[in-house]
């Protein structure tokens, strides 16, 4: 088998890259280890920056998103008995959109389906520093070889692509936070605004998917078992972490999905080794506070697809050579913002009352300073790609 770009991983990064390349007449094959059904069933975050919405729309993926996505002018932060609205529209002119990653995966699946090889096992990139790289994999017990010009590593944090880069070439930065997020979906009307809460009992978040589907999260200890959390226990804890005025407006009901995600910041540099290019979670992870993960996968694909298209259309490698630096610049901005928001809003083990008061003081400062709000809004809304 031969293609121009072999893409490892069929999450949002891999499928979006395949789709954008296809629109420009560049061939690709996506190798995904899981079944299609499994990939389509994953529930993840759901906030799109305007740049992400614009890019997806420009690439013909806006039809359902712009119909079903909920546009927000900003989001709120609650602490003690206070509530502050961070007005992205006012300060940046850039609203964001609540649209679940599960739906984006479906929209991408509809346009990429026939280029994806699902259940591709033992996927291994070879000779990525030569001009003739290739990828081997096993499907239904049979080994295959895919020759290509480039390999795109879009296989998430636990993927194989990053691991083929020899130690001396890669620098990794990591921070693991000592807690996780327990999230539920419930078929209840969400609160009108996406609202983050700092509380002495721990962080909470009220988010939404559709007018009748809500997404809520609470910070839990890192060794938490999901069976310890009945729906009743979840709702009691969630409501306790919001000021009464907000808690009173939360409609509870049975959960239809419940899961725990760890929190981590991680960056691997550079995002290129020879003809292997990393994109999305394969190269970086941010904690979900601020919902930057999916947006970074989309911005990586924006830069990488442009670079590959320039190479095939004009024979130039300038953008490919610049890819890692340009992508990492944006990545570090989002890593810093997600880290800052995580530090501001979560309860850290053994933090004592001192840190709680420092957090509250910083939130009070934010509430009293329009300049501070404008700076936060700018990072929350995200800057244009170029
Ligand atoms: N071989 C083939 N496929 C693999 C391998 C492998 N060795 N390892 C992982 N994969 C697949 C996974 O099954 C998954 O479908 O790669 C895909 C990676 O997808 P994501 O983890 O969704 O990563 P990405 O496409 O970069 O999207 C980033 O996902 O994790 C969220 O918050 C994150 O929203 C962000 C988005
Ligand atoms: C979500 O809706 O899942 C969500 C929203 C905002 C975040 C994280 C997750 O910061």
XYZ file of C-alpha atoms and ligand atoms in Angstrom, residues 45-47 181 194 196 205 207 209 215 217 288-291, ligand 2:
25
model
C -14.888 18.314 26.502
C -16.942 20.560 24.306
C -15.798 24.155 24.020
C -12.427 15.439 37.434
C -20.839 27.754 31.609
C -16.574 27.380 37.004
C -18.007 23.136 36.719
C -21.409 23.019 31.413
C -24.164 20.022 25.509
C -22.395 18.268 31.649
C -17.810 18.067 36.858
C -9.409 20.432 31.009
C -9.735 23.717 32.943
C -10.267 26.187 30.094
C -11.043 23.429 27.539
C -17.141 20.574 28.987
O -18.216 21.052 28.629
O -16.937 19.343 28.953
C -16.081 21.483 29.463
C -16.294 22.860 29.445
C -15.297 23.697 29.894
C -14.112 23.188 30.364
C -13.899 21.820 30.386
C -14.876 20.967 29.928
O -13.144 24.016 30.816
